[in-house]
Structures are given as C-alpha cells and as structure tokens.
GROMACS .gro file of C-alpha atoms in nm:
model
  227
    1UNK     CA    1  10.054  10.507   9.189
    2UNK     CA    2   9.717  10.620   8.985
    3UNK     CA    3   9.809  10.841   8.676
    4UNK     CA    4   9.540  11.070   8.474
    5UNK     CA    5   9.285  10.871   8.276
    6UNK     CA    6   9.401  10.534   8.404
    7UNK     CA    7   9.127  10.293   8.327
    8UNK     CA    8   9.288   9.963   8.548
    9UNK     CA    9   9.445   9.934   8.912
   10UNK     CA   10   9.756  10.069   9.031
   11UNK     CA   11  10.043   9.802   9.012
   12UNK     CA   12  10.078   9.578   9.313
   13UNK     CA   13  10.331   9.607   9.528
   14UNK     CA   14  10.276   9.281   9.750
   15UNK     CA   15  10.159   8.930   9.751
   16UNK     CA   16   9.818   9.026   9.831
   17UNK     CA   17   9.746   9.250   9.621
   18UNK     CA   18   9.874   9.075   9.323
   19UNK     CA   19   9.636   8.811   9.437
   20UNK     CA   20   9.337   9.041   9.460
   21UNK     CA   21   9.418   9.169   9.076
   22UNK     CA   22   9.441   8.843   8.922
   23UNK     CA   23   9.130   8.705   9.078
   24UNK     CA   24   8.936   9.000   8.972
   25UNK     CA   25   9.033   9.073   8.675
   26UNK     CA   26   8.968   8.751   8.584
   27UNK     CA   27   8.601   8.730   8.746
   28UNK     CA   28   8.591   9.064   8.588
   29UNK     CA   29   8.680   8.964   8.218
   30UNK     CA   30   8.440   8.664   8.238
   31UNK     CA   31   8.156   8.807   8.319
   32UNK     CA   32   8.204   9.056   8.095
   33UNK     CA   33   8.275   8.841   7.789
   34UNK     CA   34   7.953   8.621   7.873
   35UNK     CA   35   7.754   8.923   7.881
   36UNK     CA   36   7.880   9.035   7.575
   37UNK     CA   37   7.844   8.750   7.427
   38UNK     CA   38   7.456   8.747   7.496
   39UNK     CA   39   7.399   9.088   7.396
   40UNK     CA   40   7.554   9.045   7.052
   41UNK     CA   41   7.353   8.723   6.955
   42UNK     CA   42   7.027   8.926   7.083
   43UNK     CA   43   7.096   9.189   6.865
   44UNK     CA   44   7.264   8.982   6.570
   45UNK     CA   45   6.981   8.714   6.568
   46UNK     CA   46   6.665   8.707   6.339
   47UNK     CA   47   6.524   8.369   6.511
   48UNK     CA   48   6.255   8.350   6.722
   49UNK     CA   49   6.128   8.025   6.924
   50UNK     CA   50   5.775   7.999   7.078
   51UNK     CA   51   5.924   7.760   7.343
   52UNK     CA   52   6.134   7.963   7.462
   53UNK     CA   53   5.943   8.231   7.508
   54UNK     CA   54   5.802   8.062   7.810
   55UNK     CA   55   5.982   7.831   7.940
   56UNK     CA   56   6.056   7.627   8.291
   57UNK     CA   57   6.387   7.476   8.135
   58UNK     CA   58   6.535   7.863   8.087
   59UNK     CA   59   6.400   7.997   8.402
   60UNK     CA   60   6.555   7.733   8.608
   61UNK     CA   61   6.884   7.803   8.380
   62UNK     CA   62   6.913   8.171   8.447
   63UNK     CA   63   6.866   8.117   8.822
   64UNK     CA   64   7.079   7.814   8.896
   65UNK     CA   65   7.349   7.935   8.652
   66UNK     CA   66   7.412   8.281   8.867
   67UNK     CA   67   7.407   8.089   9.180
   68UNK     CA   68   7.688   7.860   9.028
   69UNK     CA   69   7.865   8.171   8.959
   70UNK     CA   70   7.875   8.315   9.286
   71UNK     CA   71   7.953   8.019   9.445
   72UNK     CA   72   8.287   7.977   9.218
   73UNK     CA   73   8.339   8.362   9.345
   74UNK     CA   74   8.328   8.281   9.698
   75UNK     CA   75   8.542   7.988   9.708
   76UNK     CA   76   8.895   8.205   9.624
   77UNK     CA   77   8.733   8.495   9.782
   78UNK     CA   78   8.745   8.324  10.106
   79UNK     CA   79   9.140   8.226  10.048
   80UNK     CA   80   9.205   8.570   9.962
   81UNK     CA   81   9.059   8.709  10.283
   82UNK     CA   82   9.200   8.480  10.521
   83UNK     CA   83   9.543   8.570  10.343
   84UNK     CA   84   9.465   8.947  10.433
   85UNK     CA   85   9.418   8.852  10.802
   86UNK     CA   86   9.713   8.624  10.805
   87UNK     CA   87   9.972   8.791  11.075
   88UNK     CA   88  10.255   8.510  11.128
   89UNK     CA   89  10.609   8.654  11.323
   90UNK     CA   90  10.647   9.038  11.189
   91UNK     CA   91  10.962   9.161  11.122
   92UNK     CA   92  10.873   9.509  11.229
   93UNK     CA   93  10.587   9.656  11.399
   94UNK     CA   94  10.407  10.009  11.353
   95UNK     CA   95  10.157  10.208  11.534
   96UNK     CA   96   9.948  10.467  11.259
   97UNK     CA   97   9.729  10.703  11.472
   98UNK     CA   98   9.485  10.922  11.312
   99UNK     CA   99   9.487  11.275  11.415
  100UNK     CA  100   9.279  11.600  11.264
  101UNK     CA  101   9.461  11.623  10.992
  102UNK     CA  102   9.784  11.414  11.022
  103UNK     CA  103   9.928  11.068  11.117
  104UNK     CA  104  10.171  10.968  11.380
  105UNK     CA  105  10.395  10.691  11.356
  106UNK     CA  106  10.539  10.510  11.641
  107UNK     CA  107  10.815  10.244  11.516
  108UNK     CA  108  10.693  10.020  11.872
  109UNK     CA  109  11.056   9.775  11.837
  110UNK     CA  110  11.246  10.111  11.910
  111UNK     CA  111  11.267  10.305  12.190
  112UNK     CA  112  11.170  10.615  12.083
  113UNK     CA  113  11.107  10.634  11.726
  114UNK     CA  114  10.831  10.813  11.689
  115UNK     CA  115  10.724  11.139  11.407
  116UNK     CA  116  10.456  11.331  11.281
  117UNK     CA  117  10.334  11.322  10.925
  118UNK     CA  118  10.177  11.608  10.764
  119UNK     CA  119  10.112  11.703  10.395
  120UNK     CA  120  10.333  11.927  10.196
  121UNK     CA  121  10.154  12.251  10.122
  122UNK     CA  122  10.143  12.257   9.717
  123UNK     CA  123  10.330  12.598   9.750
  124UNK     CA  124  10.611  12.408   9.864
  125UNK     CA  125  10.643  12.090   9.685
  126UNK     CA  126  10.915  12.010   9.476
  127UNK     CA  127  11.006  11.968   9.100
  128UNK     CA  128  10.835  11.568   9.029
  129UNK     CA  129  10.641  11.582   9.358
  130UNK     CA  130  10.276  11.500   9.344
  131UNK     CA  131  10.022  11.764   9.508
  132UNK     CA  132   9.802  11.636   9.785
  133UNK     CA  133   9.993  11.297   9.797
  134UNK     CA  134  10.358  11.431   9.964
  135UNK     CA  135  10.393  11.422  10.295
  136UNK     CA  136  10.713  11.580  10.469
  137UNK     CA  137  10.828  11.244  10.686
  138UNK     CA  138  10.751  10.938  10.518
  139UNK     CA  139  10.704  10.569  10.714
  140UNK     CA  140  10.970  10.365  10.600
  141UNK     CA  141  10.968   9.990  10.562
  142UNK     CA  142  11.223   9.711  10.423
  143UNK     CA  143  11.151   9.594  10.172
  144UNK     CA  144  11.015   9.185  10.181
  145UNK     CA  145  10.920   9.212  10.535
  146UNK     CA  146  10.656   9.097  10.717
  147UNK     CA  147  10.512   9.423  10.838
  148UNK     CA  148  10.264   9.460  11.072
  149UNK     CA  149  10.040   9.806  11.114
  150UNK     CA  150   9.845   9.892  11.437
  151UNK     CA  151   9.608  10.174  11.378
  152UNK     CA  152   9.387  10.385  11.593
  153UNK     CA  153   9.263  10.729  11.620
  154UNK     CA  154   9.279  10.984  11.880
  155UNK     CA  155   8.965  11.243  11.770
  156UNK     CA  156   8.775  11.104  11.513
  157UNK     CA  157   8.691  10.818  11.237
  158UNK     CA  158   9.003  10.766  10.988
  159UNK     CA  159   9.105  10.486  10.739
  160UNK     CA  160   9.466  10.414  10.722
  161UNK     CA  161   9.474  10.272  10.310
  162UNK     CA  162   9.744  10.188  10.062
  163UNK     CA  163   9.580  10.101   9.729
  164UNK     CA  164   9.931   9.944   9.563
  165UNK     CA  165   9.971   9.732   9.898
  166UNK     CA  166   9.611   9.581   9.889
  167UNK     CA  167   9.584   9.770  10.238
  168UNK     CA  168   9.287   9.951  10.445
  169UNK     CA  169   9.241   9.977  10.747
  170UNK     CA  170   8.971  10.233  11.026
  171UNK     CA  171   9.107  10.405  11.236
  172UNK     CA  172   8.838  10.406  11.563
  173UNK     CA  173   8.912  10.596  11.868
  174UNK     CA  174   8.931  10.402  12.180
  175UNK     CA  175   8.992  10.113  11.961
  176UNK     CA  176   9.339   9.914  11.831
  177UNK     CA  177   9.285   9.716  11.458
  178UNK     CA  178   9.552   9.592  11.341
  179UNK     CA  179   9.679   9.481  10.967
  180UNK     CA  180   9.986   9.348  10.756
  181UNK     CA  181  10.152   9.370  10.425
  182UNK     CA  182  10.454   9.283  10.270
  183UNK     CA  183  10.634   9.492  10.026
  184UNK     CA  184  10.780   9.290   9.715
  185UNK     CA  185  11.000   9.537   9.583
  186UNK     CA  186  11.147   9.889   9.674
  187UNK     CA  187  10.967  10.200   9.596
  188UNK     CA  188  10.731  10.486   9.735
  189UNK     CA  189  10.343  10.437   9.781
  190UNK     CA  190  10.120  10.628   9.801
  191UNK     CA  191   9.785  10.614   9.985
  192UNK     CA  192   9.522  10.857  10.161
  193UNK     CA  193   9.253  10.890  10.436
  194UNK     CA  194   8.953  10.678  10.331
  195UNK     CA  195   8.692  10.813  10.580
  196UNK     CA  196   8.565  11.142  10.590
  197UNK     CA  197   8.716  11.313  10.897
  198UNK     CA  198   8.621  11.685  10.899
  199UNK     CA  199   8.721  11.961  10.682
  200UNK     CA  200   9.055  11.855  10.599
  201UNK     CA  201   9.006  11.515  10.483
  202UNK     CA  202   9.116  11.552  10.127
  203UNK     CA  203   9.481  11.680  10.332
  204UNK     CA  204   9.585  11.326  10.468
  205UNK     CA  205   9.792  11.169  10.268
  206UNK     CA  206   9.960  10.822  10.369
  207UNK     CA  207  10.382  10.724  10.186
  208UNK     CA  208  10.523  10.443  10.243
  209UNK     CA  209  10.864  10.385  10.145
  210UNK     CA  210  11.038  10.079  10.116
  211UNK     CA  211  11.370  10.023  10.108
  212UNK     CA  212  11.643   9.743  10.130
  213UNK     CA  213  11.685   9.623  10.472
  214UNK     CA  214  12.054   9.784  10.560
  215UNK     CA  215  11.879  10.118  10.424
  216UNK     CA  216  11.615  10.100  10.694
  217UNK     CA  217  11.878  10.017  10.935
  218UNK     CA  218  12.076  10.340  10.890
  219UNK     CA  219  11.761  10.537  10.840
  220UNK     CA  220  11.685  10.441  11.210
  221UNK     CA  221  11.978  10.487  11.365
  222UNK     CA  222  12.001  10.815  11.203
  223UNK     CA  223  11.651  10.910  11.322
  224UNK     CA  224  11.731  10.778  11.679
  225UNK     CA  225  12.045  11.000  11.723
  226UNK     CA  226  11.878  11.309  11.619
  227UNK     CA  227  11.614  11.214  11.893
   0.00000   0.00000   0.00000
C-alpha cells in the first residue's frame, strides 16, 4: 500500500499490474530524459543558427517525431489492455455491490456466502491498523488464482478499485461489469471507492486478502457453518 511522501506506485501485486509499471515507467523515464536533455543544451548553448531559426526540415521533425512517439505508445498499450479484459476459466467468482456507504460480497460458487463490509470507525481500530482503509470483514482470495469480480450498485455510482492489483472497476445500478485479477503473492490490499457517491465517500474502503489456497478453503467452510 501507499506510505507518506511516496513519490512512485504502490508495489504490484499481479501480472497486470507489473505490466502496467514497467511500461510506464519506462515511457515515463524516456520522455523525461529527452526533455531534459533539450532543456539543458538550450540553456547550456551559446550558438545560434539563422537556418534554423526558420526552418521546414525542423518543423516537419518536431511533428513527425511526436507522432512516432505515440504510435510506439499505442502498440504495448493495446497488449496491455486486452490483457486487462482477458477472463479465461476463473477459479473463483465474486459479486462486489456498491451500497451507501458499504460493499457486499457474494462468494456466487457457494451457496450462501455472502457479508457486509463496512469501515472500522478510527475510534476502534487497532494497534498497526490504518485509518480509513480497515474494513471489519475483508474479501478473501487465494492466492495465484484466476479471480473474477462482478460489480454493480444498488443506489448510486461507485468504483470498485485496487491500486496494487492494477484493478478498477464502476459500479452502475441496473448494470453488471465485470473484471479479473490474479494475485501473485499473499498479502492484504488495500483499495477505496473511486467515484464520488454522497457524503460518505471518503468511508468506503475496499481489502483484499489473499491467502494460500487450503487457507481460503477453511476460511469458507468456517464462514459457511456460522451461516
């Protein structure tokens, strides 16, 4: 998760998302470098040259060159998305529906596995827990499975988004979007409501949990007993 004064991204936690960091941080670090390069001979250089000061050659340069650019952009861009809307044989199946101010989960391969996730009120966090970002039943995933998230709304506009999992999705009432991730190693992750939904928007938070596949298995049966 984000930590005070971070400058970069959080640290991916699946295939896609590792994807999406290397590409642009690397888009990133070349444009930058090529602008910095221009801006220090501009400032370091005492030449100047009449023909360049009005010339075809350079116009057509700075125009064509950009193009070029973006065109080199959109090429792994395009990979990258289709990769994001690539749903092949889940594992496990999840319903996320956006309520004023909470989300339901609805594990949709069990019978009735089904809870309500609210945020823990700061007053009663715990020593190590992060305010605004705890929530008291967390959705719980194994870990280096194809998961696949079905998310809707019931009142109004939400956004169901995991920054380390290179996942957001809207929540729309009356309408069913669905999206996948995969979770490369164990941990907790943290995400939030991306759309503003009322009052209490800063109050959703989003954990997921991953954990080793015989974990998950007890943590359901457990949760279907106590049902």
């Amino acid at each position: 998760m984000a930590f005070p004064s971070q400058l970069g991204f959080q640290d991916a936690a699946s295939p896609v998302m590792e994807e999406l960091l290397h590409f642009a941080l690397m888009i990133v670090f070349m444009i930058s470098t090529l602008v910095l390069y221009f801006i220090i001979a501009l400032v370091t250089s005492s030449l100047t040259n009449k023909f360049i000061l009005d010339s075809q050659e350079v116009e057509i340069m700075w125009t064509v060159l950009p193009a070029i650019i973006l065109i080199l952009i959109a090429l792994p861009s395009l990979r990258i998305l289709y990769l994001m809307d690539e749903i092949n044989d889940p594992h496990l199946t999840i319903k996320a529906m956006g309520h004023q101010w909470y989300w339901g989960y609805e594990y949709t391969d069990y019978e009735s596995l089904e809870f309500d996730s609210y945020m823990i009120p700061t007053q009663d966090l715990a020593p190590g827990q992060f305010r605004l970002l705890e929530a008291d039943h967390r959705m719980i995933t194994p870990v280096e499975s194809p998961i696949r998230v079905l998310v809707s709304a019931e009142d109004v506009l939400h956004s169901w988004a995991v920054p380390s999992l290179g996942v957001k999705m809207d929540a729309v009432p009356g309408r069913l979007n669905q999206t996948a991730f995969i979770t490369s190693r164990p941990g907790v992750f943290y995400g939030q409501c991306s759309e503003i939904c009322g009052a209490n928007h800063s109050f959703m938070p989003i954990v997921v949990e991953a954990v080793p596949l015989q974990q998950f298995e007890d943590w359901s049966t457990l949760m279907l007993q106590d049902a």
